[in-house]
mmCIF file of C-alpha atoms in Angstrom:
data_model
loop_
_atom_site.group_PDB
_atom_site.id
_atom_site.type_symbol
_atom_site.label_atom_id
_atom_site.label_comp_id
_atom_site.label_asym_id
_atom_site.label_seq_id
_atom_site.Cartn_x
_atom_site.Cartn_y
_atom_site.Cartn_z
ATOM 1 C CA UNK X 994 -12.684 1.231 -0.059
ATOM 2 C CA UNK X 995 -11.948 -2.282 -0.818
ATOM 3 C CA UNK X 996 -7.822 -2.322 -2.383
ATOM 4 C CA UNK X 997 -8.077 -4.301 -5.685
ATOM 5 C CA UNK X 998 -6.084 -7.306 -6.582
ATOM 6 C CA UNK X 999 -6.378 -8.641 -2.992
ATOM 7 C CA UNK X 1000 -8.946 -11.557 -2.790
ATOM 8 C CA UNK X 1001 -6.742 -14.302 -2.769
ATOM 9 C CA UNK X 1002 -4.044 -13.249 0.069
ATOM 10 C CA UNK X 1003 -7.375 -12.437 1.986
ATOM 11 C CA UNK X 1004 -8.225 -15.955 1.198
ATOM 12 C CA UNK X 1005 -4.784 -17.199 1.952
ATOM 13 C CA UNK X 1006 -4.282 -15.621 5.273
ATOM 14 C CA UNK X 1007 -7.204 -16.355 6.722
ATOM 15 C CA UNK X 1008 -6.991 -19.715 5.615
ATOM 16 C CA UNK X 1009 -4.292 -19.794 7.944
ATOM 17 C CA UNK X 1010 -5.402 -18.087 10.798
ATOM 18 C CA UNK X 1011 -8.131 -20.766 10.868
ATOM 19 C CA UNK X 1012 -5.991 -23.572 10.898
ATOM 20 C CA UNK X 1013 -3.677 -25.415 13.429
ATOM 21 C CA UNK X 1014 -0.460 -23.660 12.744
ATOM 22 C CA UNK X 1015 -0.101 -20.251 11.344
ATOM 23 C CA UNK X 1016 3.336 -19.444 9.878
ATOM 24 C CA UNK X 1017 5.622 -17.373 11.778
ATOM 25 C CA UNK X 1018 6.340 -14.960 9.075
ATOM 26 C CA UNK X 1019 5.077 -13.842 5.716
ATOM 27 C CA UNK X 1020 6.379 -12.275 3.060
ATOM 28 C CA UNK X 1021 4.235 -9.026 1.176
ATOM 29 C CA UNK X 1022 5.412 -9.047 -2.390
ATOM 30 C CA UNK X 1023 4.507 -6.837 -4.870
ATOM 31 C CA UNK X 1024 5.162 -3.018 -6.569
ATOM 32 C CA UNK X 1025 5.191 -0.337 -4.792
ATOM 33 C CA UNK X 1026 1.536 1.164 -4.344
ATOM 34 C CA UNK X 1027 -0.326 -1.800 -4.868
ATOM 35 C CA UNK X 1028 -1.448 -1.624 -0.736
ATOM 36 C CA UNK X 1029 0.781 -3.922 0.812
ATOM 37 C CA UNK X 1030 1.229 -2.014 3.517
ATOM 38 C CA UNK X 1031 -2.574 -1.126 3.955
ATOM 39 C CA UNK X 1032 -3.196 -5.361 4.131
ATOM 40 C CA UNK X 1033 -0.095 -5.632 6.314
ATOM 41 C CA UNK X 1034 -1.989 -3.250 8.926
ATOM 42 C CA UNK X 1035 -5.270 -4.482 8.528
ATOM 43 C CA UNK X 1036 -3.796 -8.491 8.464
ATOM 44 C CA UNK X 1037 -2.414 -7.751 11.800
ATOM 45 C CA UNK X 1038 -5.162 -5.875 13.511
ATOM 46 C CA UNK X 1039 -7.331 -9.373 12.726
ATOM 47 C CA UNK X 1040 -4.277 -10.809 14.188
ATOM 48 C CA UNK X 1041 -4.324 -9.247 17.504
ATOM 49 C CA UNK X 1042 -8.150 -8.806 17.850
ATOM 50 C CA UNK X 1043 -7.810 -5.278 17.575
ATOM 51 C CA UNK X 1044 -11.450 -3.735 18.079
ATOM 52 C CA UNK X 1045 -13.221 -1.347 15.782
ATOM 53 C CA UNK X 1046 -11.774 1.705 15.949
ATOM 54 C CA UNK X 1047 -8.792 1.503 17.442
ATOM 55 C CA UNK X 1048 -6.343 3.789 16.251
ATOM 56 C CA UNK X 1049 -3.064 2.003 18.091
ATOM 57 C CA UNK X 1050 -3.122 -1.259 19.878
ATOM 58 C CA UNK X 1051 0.056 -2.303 22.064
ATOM 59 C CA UNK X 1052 0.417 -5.377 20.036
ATOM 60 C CA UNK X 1053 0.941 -3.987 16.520
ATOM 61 C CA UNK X 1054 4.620 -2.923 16.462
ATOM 62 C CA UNK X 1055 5.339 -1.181 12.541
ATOM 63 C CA UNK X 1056 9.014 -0.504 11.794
ATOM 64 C CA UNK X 1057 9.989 1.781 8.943
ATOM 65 C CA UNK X 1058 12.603 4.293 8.045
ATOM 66 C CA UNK X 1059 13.570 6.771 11.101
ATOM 67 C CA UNK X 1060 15.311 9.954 11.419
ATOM 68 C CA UNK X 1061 18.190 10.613 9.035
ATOM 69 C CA UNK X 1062 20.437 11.588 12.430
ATOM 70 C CA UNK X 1063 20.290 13.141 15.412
ATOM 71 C CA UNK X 1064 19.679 16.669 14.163
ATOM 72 C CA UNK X 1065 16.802 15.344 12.275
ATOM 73 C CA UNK X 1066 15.772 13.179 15.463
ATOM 74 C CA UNK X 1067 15.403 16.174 16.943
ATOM 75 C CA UNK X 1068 13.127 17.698 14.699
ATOM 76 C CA UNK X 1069 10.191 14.252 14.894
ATOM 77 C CA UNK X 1070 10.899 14.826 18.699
ATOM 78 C CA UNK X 1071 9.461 18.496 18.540
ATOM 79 C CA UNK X 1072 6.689 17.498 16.238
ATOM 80 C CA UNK X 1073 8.375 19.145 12.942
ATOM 81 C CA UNK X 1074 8.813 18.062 9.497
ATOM 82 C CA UNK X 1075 12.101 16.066 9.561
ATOM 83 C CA UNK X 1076 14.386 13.854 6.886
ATOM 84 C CA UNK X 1077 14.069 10.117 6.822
ATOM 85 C CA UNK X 1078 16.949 7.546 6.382
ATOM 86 C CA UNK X 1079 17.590 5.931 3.225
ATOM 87 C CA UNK X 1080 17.513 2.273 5.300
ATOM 88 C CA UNK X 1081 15.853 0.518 8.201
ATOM 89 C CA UNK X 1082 18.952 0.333 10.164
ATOM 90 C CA UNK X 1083 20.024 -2.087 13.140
ATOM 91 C CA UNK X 1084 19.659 0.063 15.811
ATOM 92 C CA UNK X 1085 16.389 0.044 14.935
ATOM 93 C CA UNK X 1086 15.964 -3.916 15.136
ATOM 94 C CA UNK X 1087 17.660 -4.093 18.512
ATOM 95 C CA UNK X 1088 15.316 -1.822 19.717
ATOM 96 C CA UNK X 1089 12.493 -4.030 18.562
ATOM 97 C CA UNK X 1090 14.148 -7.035 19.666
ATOM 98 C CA UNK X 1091 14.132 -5.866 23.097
ATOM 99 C CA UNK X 1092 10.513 -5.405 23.018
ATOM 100 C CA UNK X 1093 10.194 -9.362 22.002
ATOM 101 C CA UNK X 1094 11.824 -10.304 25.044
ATOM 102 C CA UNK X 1095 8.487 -9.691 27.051
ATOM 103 C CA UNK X 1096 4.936 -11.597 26.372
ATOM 104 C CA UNK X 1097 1.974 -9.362 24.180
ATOM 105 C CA UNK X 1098 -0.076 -6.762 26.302
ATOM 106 C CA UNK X 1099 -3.330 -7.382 25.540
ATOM 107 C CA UNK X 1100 -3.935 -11.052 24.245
ATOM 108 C CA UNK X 1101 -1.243 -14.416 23.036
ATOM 109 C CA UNK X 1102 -0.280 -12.543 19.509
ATOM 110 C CA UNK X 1103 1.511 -9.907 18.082
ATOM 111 C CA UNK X 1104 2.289 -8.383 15.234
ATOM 112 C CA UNK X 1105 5.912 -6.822 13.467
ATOM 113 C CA UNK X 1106 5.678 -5.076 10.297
ATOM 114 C CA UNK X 1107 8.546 -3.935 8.572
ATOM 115 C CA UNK X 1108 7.637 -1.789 5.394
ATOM 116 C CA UNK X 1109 9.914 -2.297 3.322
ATOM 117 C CA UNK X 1110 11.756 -4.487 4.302
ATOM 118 C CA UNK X 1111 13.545 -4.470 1.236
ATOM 119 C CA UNK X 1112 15.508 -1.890 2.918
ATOM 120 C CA UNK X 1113 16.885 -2.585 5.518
ATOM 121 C CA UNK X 1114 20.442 -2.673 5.810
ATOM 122 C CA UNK X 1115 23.075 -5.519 5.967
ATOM 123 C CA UNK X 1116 23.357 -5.480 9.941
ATOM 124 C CA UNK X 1117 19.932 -5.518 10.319
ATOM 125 C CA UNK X 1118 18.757 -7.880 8.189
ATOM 126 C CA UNK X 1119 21.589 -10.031 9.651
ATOM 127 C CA UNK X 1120 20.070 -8.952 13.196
ATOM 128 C CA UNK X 1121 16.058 -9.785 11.701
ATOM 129 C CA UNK X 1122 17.410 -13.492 10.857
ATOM 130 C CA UNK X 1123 18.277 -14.399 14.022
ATOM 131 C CA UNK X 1124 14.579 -13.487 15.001
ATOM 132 C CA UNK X 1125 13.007 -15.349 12.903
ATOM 133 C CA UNK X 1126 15.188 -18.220 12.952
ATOM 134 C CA UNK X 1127 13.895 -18.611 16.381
ATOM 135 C CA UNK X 1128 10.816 -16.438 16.613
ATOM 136 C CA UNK X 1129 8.939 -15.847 19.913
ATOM 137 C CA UNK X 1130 6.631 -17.426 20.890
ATOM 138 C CA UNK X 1131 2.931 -15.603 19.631
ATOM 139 C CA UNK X 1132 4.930 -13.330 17.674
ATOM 140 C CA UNK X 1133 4.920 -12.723 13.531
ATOM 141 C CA UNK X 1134 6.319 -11.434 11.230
ATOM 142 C CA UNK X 1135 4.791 -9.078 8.241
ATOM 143 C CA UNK X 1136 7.847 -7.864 5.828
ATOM 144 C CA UNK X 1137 6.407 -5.877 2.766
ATOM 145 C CA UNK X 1138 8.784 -5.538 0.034
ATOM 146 C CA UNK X 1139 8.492 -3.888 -3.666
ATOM 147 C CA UNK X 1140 12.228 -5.860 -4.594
ATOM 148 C CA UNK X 1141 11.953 -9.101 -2.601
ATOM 149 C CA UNK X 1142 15.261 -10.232 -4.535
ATOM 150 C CA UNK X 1143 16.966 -7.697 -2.265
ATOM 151 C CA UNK X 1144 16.055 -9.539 0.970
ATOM 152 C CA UNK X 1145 18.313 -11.854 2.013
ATOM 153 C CA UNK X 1146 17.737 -15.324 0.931
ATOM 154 C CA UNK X 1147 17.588 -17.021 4.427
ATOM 155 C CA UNK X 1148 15.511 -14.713 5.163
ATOM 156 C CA UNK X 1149 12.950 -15.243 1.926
ATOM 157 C CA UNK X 1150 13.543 -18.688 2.935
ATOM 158 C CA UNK X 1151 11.307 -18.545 6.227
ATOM 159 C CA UNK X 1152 8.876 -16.069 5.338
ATOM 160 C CA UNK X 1153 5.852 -17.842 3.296
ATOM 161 C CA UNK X 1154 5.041 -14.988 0.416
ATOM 162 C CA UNK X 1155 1.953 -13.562 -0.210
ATOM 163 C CA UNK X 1156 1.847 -11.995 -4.017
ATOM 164 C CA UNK X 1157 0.096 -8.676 -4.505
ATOM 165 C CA UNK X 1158 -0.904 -8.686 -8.712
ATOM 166 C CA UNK X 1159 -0.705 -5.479 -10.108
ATOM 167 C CA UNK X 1160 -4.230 -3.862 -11.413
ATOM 168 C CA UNK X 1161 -5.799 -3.924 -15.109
ATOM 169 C CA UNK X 1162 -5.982 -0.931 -17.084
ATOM 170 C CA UNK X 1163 -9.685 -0.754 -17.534
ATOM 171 C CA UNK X 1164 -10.109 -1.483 -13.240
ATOM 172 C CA UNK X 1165 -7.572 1.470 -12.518
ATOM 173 C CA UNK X 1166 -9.100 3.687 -14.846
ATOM 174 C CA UNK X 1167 -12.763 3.339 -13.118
ATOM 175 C CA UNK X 1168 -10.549 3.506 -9.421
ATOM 176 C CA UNK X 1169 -9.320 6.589 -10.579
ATOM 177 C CA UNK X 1170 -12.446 7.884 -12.185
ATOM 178 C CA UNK X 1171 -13.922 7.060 -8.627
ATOM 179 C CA UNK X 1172 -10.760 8.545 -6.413
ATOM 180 C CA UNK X 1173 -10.274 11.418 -8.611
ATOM 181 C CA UNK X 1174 -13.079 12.685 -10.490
ATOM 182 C CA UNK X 1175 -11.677 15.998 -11.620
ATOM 183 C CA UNK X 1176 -8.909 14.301 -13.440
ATOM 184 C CA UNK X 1177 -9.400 14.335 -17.496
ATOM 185 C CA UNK X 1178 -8.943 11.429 -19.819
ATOM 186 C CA UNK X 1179 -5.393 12.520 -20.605
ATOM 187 C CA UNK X 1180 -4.023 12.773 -17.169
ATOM 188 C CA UNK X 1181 -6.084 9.389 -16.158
ATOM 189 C CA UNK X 1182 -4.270 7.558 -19.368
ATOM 190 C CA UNK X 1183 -1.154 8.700 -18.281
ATOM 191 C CA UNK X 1184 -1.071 8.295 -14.579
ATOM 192 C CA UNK X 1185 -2.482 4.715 -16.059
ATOM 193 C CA UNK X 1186 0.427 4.420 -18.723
ATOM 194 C CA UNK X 1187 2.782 5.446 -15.934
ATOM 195 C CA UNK X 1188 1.751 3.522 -12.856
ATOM 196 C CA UNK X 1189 2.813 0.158 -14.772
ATOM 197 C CA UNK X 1190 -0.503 -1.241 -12.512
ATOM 198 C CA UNK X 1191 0.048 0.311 -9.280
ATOM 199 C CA UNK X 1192 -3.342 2.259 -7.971
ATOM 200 C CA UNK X 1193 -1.203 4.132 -5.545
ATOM 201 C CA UNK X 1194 1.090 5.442 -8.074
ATOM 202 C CA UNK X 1195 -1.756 5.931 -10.377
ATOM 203 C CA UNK X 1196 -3.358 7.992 -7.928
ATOM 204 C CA UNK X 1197 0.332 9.914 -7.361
ATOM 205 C CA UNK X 1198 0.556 10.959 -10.794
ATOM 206 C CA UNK X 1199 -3.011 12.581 -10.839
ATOM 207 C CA UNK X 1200 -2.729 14.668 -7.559
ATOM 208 C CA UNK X 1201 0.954 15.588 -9.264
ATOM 209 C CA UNK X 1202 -1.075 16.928 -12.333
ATOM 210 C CA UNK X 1203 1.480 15.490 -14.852
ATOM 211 C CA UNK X 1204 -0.971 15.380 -17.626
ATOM 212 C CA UNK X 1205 0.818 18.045 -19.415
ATOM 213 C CA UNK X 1206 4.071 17.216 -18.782
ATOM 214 C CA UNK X 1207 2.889 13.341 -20.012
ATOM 215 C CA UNK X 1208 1.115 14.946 -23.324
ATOM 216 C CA UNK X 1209 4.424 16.858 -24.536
ATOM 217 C CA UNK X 1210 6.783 13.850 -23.980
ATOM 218 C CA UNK X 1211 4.761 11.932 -26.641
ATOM 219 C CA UNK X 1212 4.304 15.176 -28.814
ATOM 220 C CA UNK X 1213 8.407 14.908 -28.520
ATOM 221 C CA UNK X 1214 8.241 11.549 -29.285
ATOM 222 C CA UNK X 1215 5.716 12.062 -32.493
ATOM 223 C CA UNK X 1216 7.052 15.205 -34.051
ATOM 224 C CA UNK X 1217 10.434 15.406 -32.881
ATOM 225 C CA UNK X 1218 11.753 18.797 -31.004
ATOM 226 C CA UNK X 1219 14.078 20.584 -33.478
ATOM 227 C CA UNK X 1220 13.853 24.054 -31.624
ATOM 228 C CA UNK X 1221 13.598 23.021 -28.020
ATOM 229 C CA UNK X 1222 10.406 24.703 -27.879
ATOM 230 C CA UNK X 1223 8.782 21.622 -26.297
ATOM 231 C CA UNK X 1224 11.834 21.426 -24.117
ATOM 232 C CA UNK X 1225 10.856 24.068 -23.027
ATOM 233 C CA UNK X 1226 7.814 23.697 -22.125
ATOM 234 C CA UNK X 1227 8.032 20.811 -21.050
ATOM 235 C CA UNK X 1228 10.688 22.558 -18.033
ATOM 236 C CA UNK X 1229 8.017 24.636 -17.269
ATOM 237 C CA UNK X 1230 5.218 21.642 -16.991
ATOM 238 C CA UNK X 1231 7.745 20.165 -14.213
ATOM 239 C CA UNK X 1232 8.291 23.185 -12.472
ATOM 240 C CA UNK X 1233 11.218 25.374 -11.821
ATOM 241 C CA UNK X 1234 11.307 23.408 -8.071
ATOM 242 C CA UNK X 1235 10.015 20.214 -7.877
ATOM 243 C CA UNK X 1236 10.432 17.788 -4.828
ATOM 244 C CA UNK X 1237 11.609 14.311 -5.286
ATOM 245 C CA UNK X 1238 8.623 12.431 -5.489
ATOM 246 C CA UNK X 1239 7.750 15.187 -8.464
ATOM 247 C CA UNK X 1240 10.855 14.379 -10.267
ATOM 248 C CA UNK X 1241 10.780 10.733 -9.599
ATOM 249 C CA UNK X 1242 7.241 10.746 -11.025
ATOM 250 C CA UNK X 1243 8.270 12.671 -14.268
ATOM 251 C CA UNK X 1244 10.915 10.153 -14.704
ATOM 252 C CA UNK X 1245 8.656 7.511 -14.893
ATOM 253 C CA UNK X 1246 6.097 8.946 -16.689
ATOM 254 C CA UNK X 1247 9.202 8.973 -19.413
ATOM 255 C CA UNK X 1248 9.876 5.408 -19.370
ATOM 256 C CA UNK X 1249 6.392 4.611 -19.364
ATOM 257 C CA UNK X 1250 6.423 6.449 -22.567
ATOM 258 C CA UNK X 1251 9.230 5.254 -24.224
ATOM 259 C CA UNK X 1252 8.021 1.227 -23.080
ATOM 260 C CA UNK X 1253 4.490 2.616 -24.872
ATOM 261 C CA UNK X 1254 6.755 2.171 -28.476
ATOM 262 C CA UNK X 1255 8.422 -0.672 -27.990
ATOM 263 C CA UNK X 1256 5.213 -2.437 -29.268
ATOM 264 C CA UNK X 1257 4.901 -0.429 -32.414
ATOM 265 C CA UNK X 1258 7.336 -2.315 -34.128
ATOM 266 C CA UNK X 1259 10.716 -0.757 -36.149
ATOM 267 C CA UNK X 1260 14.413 -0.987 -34.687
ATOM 268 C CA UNK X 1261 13.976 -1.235 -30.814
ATOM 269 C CA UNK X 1262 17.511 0.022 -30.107
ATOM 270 C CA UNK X 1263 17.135 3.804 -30.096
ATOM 271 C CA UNK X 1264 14.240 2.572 -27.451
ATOM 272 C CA UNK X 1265 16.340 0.710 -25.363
ATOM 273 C CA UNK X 1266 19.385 2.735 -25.525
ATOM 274 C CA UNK X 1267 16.815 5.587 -24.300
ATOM 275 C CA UNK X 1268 14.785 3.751 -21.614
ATOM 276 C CA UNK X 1269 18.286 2.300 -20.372
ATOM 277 C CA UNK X 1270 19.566 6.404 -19.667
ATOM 278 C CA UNK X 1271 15.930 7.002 -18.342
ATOM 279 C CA UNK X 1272 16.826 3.371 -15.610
ATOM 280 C CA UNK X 1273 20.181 5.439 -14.627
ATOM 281 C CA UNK X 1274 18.716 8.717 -14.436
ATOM 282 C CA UNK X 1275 15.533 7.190 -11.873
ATOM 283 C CA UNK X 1276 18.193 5.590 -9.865
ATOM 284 C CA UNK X 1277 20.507 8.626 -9.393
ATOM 285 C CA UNK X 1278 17.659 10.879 -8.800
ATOM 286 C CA UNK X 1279 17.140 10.216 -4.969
ATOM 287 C CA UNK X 1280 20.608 10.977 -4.346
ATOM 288 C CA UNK X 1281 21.347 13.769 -6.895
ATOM 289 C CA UNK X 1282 20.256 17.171 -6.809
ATOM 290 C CA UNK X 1283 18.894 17.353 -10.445
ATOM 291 C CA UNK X 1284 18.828 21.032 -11.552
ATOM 292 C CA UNK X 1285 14.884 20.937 -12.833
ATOM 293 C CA UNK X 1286 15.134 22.792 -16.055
ATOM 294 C CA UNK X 1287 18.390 20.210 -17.248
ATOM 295 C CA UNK X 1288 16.613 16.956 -16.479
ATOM 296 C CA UNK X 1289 14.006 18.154 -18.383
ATOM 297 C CA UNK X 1290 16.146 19.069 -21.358
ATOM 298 C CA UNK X 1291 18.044 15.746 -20.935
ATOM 299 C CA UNK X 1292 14.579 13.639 -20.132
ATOM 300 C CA UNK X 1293 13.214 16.016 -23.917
ATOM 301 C CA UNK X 1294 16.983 14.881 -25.611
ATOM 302 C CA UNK X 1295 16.508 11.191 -25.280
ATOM 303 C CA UNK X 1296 12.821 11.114 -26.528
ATOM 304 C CA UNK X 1297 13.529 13.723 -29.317
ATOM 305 C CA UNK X 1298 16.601 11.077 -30.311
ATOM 306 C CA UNK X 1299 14.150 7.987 -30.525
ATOM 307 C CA UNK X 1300 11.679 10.409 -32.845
ATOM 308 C CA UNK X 1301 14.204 11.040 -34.857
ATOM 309 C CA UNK X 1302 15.637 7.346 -35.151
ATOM 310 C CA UNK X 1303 11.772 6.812 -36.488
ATOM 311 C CA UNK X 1304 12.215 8.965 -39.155
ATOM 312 C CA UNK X 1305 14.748 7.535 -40.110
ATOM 313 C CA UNK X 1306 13.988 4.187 -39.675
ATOM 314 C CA UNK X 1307 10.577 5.443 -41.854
ATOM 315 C CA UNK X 1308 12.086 7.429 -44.359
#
């Protein structure tokens, strides 16, 4: 399947493979889920002259977050599920920096790819600098990053960017209708609504099934909540456990929602007071344990708040 928005960093990169001096390192910017990282992989198997097929090739080197600690180590070294790190840290670049001290394997050219290198830590991006401040020789750099203003600016300095647009509303709705042909209209407009243009996220939010869960927010929104039923049920649409990635989705399914009315005129401040908590409450989730049924009543507070504001606002 060809990824969507990418024409013109095909056109750009290979542009620049053709000519007399390809850039050391490039910079993949863009949302999350828009397939930087599936162009990063393919953009450096052209690279190396990786052949059809090949599942791993000596000269492709892809750094990313590893073990949370040793216990966890442990676990990827026995082939079980194990917890990842919140960073890329610099252990992890020394490692790869001892690598660079020796020539490619197979050919004059290899590949790094960081993903994302938006986070790595302070030590290692310090540590990354100093490698491509003086990069070997036949080696470059791929760094994909969602929040390129968290890089380091030296090192956005010496990476040449590559922008990755996010996708239409009418494209993503035929991708999905393609991807995921079991999904309804509903949960397609809302994974749509939701994915503020990222396919991959798009394509989350169906396999999550949040089509209810995305229907009841607006009810919330429309009619108000004034006996938590749709609390309620909207607790049970999320699920009594839900992982991360399920509560990270529901939260943004809620801002996409509340964003939704900012264009339908009225005071905007209940709206922005609202989407502001939903900001904090998306940023605390990956290190919180959110008890499932209370996010949901807070996440149903905030939007039944806003409704209400509009009936006031209307009355």
């Amino acid at each position: 399947m060809t990824l969507l928005g990418h024409d013109d960093a095909w056109h750009q990169w290979r542009d620049a493979m053709g000519g007399g001096r390809m850039h050391h390192a490039w910079l993949l910017a863009g949302r999350k889920g828009v397939g930087k990282a599936s162009f990063a992989l393919a953009a450096a198997r052209e690279l190396v002259g990786a052949s059809p097929g090949q599942e791993n090739h000596p000269d492709i080197h892809w750094l990313t977050h590893g073990p949370k600690d040793d216990k966890e180590e442990r676990k990827r070294a026995d082939g079980k599920p194990f917890e990842l790190a919140r960073s890329i840290r610099i252990a992890q670049i020394r490692a790869l920096q001892q690598r660079l001290t020796t020539r490619p394997t197979a050919g004059s050219r290899r590949a790094i790819v960081i993903d994302p290198s938006d986070d790595l830590e302070r030590n290692a991006a310090n540590a990354l600098l100093k490698s491509l401040e003086e990069p070997p020789v036949g080696t470059f750099f791929l760094l994909v990053a969602h929040s390129p203003a968290r890089l380091l600016p030296t090192i956005r300095s010496r990476c040449r960017v590559l922008r990755f647009p996010t996708v239409e509303s009418d494209q993503m709705d035929r991708l999905l209708a393609e991807l995921a042909p079991a999904a309804d209209m509903a949960t397609r407009e809302a994974a749509i609504a939701a994915s503020a243009g990222s396919p991959g996220a798009a394509l989350s939010f169906v396999q999550l099934e949040l089509g209810q869960a995305a229907g009841l927010m607006r009810r919330i929104l429309d009619q108000g909540d004034p006996d938590f039923s749709q609390r309620g049920k909207l607790a049970a649409a999320i699920g009594g456990r839900p992982d991360r990635a399920r509560l990270q989705a529901i939260l943004d399914l809620a801002r996409a929602a509340l964003s939704e009315r900012l264009d339908t005129g009225g005071d905007p401040r209940p709206l922005i007071e609202a989407h502001s908590e939903m900001v904090r409450l998306s940023a605390e989730q990956p290190t919180y344990n959110f008890d499932a049924g209370l996010l949901a009543m807070e996440i149903g507070t905030l939007l039944a708040r806003v409704s209400a504001a509009s009936e006031r606002a209307n009355g």
